[in-house]
mmCIF file of C-alpha atoms and ligand atoms in Angstrom:
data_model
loop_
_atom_site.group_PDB
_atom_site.id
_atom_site.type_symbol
_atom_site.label_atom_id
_atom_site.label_comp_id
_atom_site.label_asym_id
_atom_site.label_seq_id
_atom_site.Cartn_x
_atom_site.Cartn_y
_atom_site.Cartn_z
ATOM 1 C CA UNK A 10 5.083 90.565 43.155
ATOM 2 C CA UNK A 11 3.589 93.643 43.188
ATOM 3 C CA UNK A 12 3.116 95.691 46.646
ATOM 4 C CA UNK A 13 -0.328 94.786 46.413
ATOM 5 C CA UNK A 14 -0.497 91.162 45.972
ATOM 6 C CA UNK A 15 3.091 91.468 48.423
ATOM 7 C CA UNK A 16 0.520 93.173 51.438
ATOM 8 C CA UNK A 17 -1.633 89.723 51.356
ATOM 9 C CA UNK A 18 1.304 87.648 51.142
ATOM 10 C CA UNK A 19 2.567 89.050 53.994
ATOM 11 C CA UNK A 20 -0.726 88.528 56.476
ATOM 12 C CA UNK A 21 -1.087 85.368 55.249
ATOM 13 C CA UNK A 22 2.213 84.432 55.988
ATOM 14 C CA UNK A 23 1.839 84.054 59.223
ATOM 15 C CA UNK A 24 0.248 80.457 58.640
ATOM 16 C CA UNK A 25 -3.200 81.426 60.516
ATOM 17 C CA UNK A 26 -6.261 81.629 59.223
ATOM 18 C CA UNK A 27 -7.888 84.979 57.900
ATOM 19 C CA UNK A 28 -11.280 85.485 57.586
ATOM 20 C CA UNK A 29 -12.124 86.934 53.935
ATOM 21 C CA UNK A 30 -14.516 90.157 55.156
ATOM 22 C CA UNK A 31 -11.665 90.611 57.826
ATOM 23 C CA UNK A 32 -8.571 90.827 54.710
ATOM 24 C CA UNK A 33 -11.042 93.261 52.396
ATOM 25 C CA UNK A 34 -11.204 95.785 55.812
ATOM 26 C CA UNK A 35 -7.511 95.435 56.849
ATOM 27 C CA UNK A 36 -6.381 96.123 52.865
ATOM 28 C CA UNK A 37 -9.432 98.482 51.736
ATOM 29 C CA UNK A 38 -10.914 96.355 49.242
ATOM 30 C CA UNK A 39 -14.000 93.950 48.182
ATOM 31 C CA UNK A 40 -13.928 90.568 49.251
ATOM 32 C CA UNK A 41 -14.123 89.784 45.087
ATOM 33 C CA UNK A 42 -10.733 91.390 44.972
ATOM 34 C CA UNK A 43 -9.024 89.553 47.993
ATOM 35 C CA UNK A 44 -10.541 86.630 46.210
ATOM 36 C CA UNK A 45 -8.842 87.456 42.939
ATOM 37 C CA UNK A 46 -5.196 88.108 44.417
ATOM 38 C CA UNK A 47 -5.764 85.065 46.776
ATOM 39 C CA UNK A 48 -5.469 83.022 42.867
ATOM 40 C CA UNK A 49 -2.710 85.330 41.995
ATOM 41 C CA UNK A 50 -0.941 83.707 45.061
ATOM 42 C CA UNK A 51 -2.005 80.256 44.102
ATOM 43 C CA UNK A 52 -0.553 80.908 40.565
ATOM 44 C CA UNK A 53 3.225 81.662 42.124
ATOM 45 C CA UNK A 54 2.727 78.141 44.241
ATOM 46 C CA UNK A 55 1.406 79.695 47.283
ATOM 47 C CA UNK A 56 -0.680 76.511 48.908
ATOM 48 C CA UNK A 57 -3.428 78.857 49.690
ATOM 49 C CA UNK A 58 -6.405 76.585 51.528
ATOM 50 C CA UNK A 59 -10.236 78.010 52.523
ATOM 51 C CA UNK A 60 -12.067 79.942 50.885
ATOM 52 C CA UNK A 61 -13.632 83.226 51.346
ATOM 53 C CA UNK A 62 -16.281 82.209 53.956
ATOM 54 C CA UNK A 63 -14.035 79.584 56.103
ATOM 55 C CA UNK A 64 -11.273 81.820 55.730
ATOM 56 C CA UNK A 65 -8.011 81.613 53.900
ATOM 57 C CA UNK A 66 -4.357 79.850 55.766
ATOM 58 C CA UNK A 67 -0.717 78.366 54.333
ATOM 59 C CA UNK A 68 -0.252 75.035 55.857
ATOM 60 C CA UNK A 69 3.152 76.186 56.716
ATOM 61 C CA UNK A 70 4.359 79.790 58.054
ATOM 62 C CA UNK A 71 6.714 81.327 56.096
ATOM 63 C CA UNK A 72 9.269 83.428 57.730
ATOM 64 C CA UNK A 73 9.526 86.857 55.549
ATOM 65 C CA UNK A 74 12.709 87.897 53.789
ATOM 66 C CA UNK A 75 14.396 91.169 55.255
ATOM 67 C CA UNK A 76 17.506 92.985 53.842
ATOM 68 C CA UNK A 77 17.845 94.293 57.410
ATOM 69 C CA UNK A 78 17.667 90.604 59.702
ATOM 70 C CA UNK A 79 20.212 89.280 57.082
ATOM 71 C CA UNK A 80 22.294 91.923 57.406
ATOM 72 C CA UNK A 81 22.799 91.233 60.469
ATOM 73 C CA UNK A 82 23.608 87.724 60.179
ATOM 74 C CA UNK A 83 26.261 88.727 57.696
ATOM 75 C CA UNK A 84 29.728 87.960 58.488
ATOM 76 C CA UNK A 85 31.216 89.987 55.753
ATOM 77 C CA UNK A 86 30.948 93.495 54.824
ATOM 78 C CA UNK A 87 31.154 92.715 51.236
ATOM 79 C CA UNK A 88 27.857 91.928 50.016
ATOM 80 C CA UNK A 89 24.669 94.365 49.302
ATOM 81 C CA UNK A 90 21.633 92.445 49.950
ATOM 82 C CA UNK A 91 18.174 93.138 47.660
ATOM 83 C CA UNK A 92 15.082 91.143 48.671
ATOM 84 C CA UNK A 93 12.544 91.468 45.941
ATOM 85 C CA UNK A 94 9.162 89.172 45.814
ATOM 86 C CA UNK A 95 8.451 86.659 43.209
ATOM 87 C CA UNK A 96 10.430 87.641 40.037
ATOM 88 C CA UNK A 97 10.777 85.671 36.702
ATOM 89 C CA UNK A 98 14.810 84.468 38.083
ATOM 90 C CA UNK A 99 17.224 85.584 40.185
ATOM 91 C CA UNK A 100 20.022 84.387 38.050
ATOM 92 C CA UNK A 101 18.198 86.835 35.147
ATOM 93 C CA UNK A 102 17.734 89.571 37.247
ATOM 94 C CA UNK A 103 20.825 90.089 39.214
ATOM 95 C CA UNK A 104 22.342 90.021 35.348
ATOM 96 C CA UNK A 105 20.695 93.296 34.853
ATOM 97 C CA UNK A 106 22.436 95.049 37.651
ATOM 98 C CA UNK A 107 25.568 96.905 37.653
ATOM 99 C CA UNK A 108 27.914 96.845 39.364
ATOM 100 C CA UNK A 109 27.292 92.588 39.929
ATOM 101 C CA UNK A 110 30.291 92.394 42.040
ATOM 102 C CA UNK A 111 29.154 91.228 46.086
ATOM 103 C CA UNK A 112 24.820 92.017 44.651
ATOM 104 C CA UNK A 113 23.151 89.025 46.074
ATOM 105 C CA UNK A 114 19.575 89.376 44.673
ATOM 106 C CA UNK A 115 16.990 87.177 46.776
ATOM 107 C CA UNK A 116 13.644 86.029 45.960
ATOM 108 C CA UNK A 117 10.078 85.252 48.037
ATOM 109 C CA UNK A 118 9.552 83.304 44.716
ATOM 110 C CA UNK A 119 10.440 82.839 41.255
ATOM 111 C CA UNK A 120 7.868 82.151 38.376
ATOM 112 C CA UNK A 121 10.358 81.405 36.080
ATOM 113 C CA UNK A 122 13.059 79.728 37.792
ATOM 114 C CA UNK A 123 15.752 78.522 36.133
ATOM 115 C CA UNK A 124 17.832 74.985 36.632
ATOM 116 C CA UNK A 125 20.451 73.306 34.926
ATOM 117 C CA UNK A 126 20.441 71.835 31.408
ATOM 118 C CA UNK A 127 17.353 74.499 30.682
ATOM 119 C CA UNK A 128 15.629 72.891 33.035
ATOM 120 C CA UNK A 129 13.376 74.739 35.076
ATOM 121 C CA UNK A 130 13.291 75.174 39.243
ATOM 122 C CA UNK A 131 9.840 74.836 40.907
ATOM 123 C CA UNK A 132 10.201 78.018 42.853
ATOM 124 C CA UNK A 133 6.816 78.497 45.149
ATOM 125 C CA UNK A 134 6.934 80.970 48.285
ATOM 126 C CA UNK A 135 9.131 79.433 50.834
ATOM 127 C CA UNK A 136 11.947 78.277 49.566
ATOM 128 C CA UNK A 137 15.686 79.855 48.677
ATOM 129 C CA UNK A 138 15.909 81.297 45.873
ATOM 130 C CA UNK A 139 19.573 83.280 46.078
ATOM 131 C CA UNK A 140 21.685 84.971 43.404
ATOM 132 C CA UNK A 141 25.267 86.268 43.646
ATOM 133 C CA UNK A 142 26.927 88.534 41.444
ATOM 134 C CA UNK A 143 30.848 88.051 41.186
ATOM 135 C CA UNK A 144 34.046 89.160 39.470
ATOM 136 C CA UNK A 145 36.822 87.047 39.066
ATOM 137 C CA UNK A 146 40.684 88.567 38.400
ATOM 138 C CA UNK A 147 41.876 84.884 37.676
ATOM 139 C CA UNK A 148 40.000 84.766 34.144
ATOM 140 C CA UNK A 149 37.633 81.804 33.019
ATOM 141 C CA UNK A 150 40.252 78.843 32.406
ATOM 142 C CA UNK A 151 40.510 78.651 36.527
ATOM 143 C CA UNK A 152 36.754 78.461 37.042
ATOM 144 C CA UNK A 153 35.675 75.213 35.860
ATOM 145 C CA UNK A 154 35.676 73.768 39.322
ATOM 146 C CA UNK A 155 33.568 77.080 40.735
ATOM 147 C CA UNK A 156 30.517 74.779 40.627
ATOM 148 C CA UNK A 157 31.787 72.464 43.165
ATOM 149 C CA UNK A 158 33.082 75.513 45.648
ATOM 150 C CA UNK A 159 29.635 76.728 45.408
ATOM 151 C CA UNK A 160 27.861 73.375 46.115
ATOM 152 C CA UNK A 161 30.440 72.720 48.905
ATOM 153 C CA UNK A 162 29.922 76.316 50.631
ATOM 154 C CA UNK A 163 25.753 75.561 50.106
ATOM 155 C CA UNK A 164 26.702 72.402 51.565
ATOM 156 C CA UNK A 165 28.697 73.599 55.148
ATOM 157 C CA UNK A 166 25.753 76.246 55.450
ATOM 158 C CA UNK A 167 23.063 73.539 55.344
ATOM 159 C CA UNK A 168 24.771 71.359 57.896
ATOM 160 C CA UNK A 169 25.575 74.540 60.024
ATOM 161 C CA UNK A 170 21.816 74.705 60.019
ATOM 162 C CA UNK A 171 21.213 71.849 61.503
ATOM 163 C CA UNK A 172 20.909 69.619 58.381
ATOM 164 C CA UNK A 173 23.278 66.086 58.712
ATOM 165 C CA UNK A 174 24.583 64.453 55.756
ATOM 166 C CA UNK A 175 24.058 66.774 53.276
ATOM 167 C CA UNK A 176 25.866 65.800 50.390
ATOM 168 C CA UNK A 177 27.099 67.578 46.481
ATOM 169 C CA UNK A 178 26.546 65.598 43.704
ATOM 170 C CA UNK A 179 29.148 66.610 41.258
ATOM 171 C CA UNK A 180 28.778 68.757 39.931
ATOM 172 C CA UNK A 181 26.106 70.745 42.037
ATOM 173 C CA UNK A 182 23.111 69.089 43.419
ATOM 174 C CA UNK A 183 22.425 69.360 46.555
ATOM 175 C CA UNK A 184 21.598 65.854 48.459
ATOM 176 C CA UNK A 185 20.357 64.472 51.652
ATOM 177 C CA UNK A 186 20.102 60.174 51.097
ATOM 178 C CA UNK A 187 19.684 60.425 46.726
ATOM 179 C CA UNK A 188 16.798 62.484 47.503
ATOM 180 C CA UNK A 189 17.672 66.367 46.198
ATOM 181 C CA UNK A 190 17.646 69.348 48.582
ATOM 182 C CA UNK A 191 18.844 72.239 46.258
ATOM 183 C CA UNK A 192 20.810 73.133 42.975
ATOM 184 C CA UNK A 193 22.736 75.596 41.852
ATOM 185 C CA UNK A 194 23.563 77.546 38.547
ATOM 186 C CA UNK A 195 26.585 79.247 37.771
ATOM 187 C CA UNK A 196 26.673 81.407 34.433
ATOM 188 C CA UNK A 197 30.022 82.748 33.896
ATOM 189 C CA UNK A 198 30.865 85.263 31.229
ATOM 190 C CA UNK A 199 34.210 86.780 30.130
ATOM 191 C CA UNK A 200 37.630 86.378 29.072
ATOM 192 C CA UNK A 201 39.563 82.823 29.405
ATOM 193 C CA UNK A 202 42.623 85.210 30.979
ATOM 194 C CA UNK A 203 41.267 88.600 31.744
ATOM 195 C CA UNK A 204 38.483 89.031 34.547
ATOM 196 C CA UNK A 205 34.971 87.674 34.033
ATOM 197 C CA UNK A 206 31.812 87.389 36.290
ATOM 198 C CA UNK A 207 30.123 85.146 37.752
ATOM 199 C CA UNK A 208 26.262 84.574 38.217
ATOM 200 C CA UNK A 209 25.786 82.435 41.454
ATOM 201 C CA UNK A 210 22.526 81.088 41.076
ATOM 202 C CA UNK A 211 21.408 78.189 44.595
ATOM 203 C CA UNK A 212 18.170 77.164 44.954
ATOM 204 C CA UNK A 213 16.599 74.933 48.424
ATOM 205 C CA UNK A 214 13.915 73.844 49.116
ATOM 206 C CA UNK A 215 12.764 74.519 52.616
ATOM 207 C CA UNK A 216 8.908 73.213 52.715
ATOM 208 C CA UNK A 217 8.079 71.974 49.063
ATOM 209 C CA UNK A 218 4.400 71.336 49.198
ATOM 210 C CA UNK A 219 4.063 67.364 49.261
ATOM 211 C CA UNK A 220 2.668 67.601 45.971
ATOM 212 C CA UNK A 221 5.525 69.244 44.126
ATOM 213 C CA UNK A 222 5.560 68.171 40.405
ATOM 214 C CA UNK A 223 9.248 67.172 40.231
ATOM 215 C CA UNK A 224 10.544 64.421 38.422
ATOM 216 C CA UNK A 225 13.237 62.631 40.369
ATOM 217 C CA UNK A 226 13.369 62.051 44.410
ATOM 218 C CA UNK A 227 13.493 65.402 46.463
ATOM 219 C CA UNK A 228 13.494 66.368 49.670
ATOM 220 C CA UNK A 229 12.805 69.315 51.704
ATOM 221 C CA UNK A 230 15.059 70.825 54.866
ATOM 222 C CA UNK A 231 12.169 70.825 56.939
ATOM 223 C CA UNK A 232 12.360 67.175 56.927
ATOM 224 C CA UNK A 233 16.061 67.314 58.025
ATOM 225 C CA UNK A 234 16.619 70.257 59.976
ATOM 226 C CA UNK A 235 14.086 72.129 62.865
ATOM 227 C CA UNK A 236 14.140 75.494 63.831
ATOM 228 C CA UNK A 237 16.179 77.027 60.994
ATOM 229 C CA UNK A 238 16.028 80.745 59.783
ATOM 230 C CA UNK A 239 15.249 81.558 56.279
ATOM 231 C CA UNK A 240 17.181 85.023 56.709
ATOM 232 C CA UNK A 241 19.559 83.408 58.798
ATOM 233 C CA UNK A 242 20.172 80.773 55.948
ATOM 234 C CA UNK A 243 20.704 83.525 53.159
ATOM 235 C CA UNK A 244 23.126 84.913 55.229
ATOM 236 C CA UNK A 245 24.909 81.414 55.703
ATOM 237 C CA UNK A 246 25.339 81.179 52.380
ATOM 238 C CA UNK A 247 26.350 84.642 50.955
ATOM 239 C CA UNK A 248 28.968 83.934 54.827
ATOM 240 C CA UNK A 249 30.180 81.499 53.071
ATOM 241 C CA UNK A 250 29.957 82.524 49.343
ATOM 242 C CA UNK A 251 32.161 85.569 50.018
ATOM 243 C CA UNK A 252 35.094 83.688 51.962
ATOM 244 C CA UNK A 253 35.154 81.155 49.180
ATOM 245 C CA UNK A 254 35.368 82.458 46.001
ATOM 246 C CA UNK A 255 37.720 85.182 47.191
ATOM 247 C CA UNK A 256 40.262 82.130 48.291
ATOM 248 C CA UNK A 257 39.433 80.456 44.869
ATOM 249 C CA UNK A 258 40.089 83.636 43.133
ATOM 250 C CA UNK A 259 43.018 83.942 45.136
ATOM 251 C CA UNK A 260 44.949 80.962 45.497
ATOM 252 C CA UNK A 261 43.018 78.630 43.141
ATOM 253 C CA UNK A 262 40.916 74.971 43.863
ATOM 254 C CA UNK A 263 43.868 73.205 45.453
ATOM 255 C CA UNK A 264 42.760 74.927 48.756
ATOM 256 C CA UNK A 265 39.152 72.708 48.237
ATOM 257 C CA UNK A 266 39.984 69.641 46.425
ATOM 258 C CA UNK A 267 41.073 68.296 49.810
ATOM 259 C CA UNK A 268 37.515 68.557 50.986
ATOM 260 C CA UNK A 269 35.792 67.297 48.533
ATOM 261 C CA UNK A 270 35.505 63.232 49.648
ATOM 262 C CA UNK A 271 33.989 64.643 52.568
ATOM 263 C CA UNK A 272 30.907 65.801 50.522
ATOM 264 C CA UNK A 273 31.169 63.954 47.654
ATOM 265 C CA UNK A 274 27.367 61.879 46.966
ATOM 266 C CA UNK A 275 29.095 59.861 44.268
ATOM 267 C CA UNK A 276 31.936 58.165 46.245
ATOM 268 C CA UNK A 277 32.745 54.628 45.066
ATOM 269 C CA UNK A 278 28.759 54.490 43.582
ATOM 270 C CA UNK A 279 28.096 52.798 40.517
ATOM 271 C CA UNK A 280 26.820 55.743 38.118
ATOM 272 C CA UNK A 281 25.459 56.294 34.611
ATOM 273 C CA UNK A 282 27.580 59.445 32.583
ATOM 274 C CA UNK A 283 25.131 60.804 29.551
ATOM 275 C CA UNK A 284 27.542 62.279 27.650
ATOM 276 C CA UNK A 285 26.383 65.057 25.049
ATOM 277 C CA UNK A 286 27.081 63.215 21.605
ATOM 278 C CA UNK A 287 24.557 60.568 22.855
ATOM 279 C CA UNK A 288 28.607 58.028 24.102
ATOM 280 C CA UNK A 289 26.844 56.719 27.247
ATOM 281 C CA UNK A 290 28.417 54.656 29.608
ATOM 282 C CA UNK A 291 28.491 53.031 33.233
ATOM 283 C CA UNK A 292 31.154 53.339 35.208
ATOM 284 C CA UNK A 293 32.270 53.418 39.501
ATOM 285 C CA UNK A 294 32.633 57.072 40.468
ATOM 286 C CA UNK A 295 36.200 58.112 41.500
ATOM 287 C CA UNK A 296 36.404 61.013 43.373
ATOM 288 C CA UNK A 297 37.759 64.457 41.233
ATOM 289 C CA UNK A 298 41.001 65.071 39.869
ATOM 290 C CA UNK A 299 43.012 69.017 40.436
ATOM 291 C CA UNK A 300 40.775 71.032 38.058
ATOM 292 C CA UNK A 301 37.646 69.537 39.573
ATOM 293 C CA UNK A 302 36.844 66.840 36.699
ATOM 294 C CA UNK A 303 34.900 63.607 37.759
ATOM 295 C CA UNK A 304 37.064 60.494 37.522
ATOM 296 C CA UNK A 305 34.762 57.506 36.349
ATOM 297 C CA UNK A 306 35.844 54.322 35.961
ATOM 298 C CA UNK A 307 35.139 51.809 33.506
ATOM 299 C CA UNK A 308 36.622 48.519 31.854
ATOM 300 C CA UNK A 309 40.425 49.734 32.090
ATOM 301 C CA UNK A 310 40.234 53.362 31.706
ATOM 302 C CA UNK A 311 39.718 56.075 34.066
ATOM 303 C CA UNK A 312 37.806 59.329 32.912
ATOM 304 C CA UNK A 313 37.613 62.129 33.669
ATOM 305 C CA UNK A 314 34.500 64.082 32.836
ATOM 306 C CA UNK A 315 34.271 68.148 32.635
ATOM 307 C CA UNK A 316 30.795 67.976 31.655
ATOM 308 C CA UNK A 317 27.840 65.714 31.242
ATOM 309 C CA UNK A 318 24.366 64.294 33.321
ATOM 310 C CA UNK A 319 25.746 62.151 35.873
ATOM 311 C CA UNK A 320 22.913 59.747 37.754
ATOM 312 C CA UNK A 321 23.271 57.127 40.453
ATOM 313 C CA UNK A 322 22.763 53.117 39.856
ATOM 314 C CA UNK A 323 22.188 51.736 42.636
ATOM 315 C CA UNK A 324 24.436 51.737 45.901
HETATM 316 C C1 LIG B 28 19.625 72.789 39.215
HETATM 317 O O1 LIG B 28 19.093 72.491 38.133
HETATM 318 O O2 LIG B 28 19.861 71.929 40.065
HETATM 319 C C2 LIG B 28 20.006 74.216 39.507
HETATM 320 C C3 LIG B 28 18.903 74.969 40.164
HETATM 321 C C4 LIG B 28 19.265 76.403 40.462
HETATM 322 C C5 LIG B 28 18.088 77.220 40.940
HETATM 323 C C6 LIG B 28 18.476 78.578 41.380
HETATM 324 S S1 LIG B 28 17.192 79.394 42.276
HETATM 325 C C7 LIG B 28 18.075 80.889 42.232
HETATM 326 C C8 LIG B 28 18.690 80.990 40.853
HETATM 327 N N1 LIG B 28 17.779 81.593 39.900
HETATM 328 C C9 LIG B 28 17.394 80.731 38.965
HETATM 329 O O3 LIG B 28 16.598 80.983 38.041
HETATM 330 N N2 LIG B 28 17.987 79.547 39.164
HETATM 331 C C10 LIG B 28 18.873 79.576 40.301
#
């Protein structure tokens, strides 16, 4: 966002109504222009209502972003925290940085968010859009299960928050009742011994505009959750974030496997697996073996799946 279009965003943030003659004085320009960036705003997902002569309001306030107020949140001294506006992705960004190791890159918005399978994540103003840099020592072969320590950690900050039954669906959805909440993306890159780094990539939404083209059930935490903190939330997470993947790194997943029932979406549901070379079956979900695997079974055999699109039939 540039600083100009950022200086609108951040009046109208407030979720009042602002008279159009009123935004030209304040920011020193004709009403044409305000006009123009109000559609720049629009075009990021900004629910922008009014027009020039009724005056221009969000539905929804939107508390700002603030390296400082989620600073101080912060329970560990380990991170550096960059707020930035609306940006293509976080998870493409923060890849640009060096060093990546404890960056957590945090957006207003993204325009061209990322999800999984090359997917992409409706990112409008509002919403988490959070990216963590990390480096591993204990090489790619131990990280398989990284997803799920990252979709657990997402999960404990979301219930912290006031949020009940919030739930992963292996291997990182984010779920309140099959409806989803928030995803994440982890790109890992390196060596299967030596040390490699992580891209943490978790996306919520916190007020997705009713209308949201998305095409499966969703929810938002403002229909599960009052009073919450956006900066307080980011904070949560990275809280959380650092704590766990420094004990994963450490001492491996056997120190989370034990938690997993307690989050898993998937226990005992019946579930389709799309597997990649097109060998679909149905199966009853398991729980996860040690390395983080789903166990599935069907007929006589149990599997256990590294990969693949895993959806819910029923309960
Ligand atoms: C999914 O498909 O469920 C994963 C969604 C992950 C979205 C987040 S938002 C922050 C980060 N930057 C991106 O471009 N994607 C991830």
């Amino acid at each position: 966002m540039s600083p100009e279009l950022n200086e609108l965003y951040a009046r109208l943030a407030d979720g009042r109504r602002h008279n159009g003659a009123e935004l030209a004085g304040e920011l020193g320009i004709s009403r044409a222009a305000v006009w123009k960036r109000i559609e720049s705003l629009r075009r990021i997902g900004l629910p922008v209502e009014g027009t020039a002569g009724d005056g221009y309001r969000i539905p929804h306030a939107i508390e700002l972003l603030d390296a400082e107020t989620i600073g101080q949140y912060l329970q560990t001294p380990s991170i550096r925290i960059e707020v930035v506006g609306a940006v293509d992705s976080t998870n493409a960004r923060l890849a640009l940085r060096e060093p990546i190791h404890g960056h957590a890159l945090v957006a207003e918005a993204q325009k061209a968010g990322r999800g999984r399978r090359g997917r992409r994540w409706l990112s409008p103003p509002g919403g988490i859009y959070l990216s963590l840099g990390w480096q591993f020592e204990s090489g790619l072969a131990g990280l398989s299960p990284l997803s799920l320590v990252v979709g657990m950690a997402a999960a404990r900050t979301l219930h912290e928050a006031g949020a009940e039954d919030v739930r992963v669906k292996w291997p990182n959805d984010l779920f309140i009742h099959d409806a989803k909440l928030g995803g994440c993306l982890v790109e890992v890159s390196g060596a299967a011994e030596g040390p490699c780094q992580a891209v943490i990539g978790i996306g919520i939404n916190l007020e997705l505009p009713e209308s949201a083209a998305v095409d499966q059930p969703w929810t938002s935490l403002s229909r599960h959750a009052k009073g919450f903190s956006r900066n307080r939330l980011v904070a949560g997470l990275l809280t959380h974030l650092a704590g766990d993947l420094a004990t994963l790194d450490r001492s491996g997943f056997d120190a989370f496997a034990g938690q997993w029932p307690g989050f898993d979406a998937l226990a005992d549901r019946k579930v389709h697996v799309s597997m990649a070379g097109g060998d679909d079956f149905t199966g009853l979900s398991r729980g996860i073996d040690a390395q983080g695997r789903l166990l599935v079974e069907h007929g006589d055999t149990l599997q256990a799946l590294g990969s693949g699109e895993v959806s819910i039939r029923g309960r």
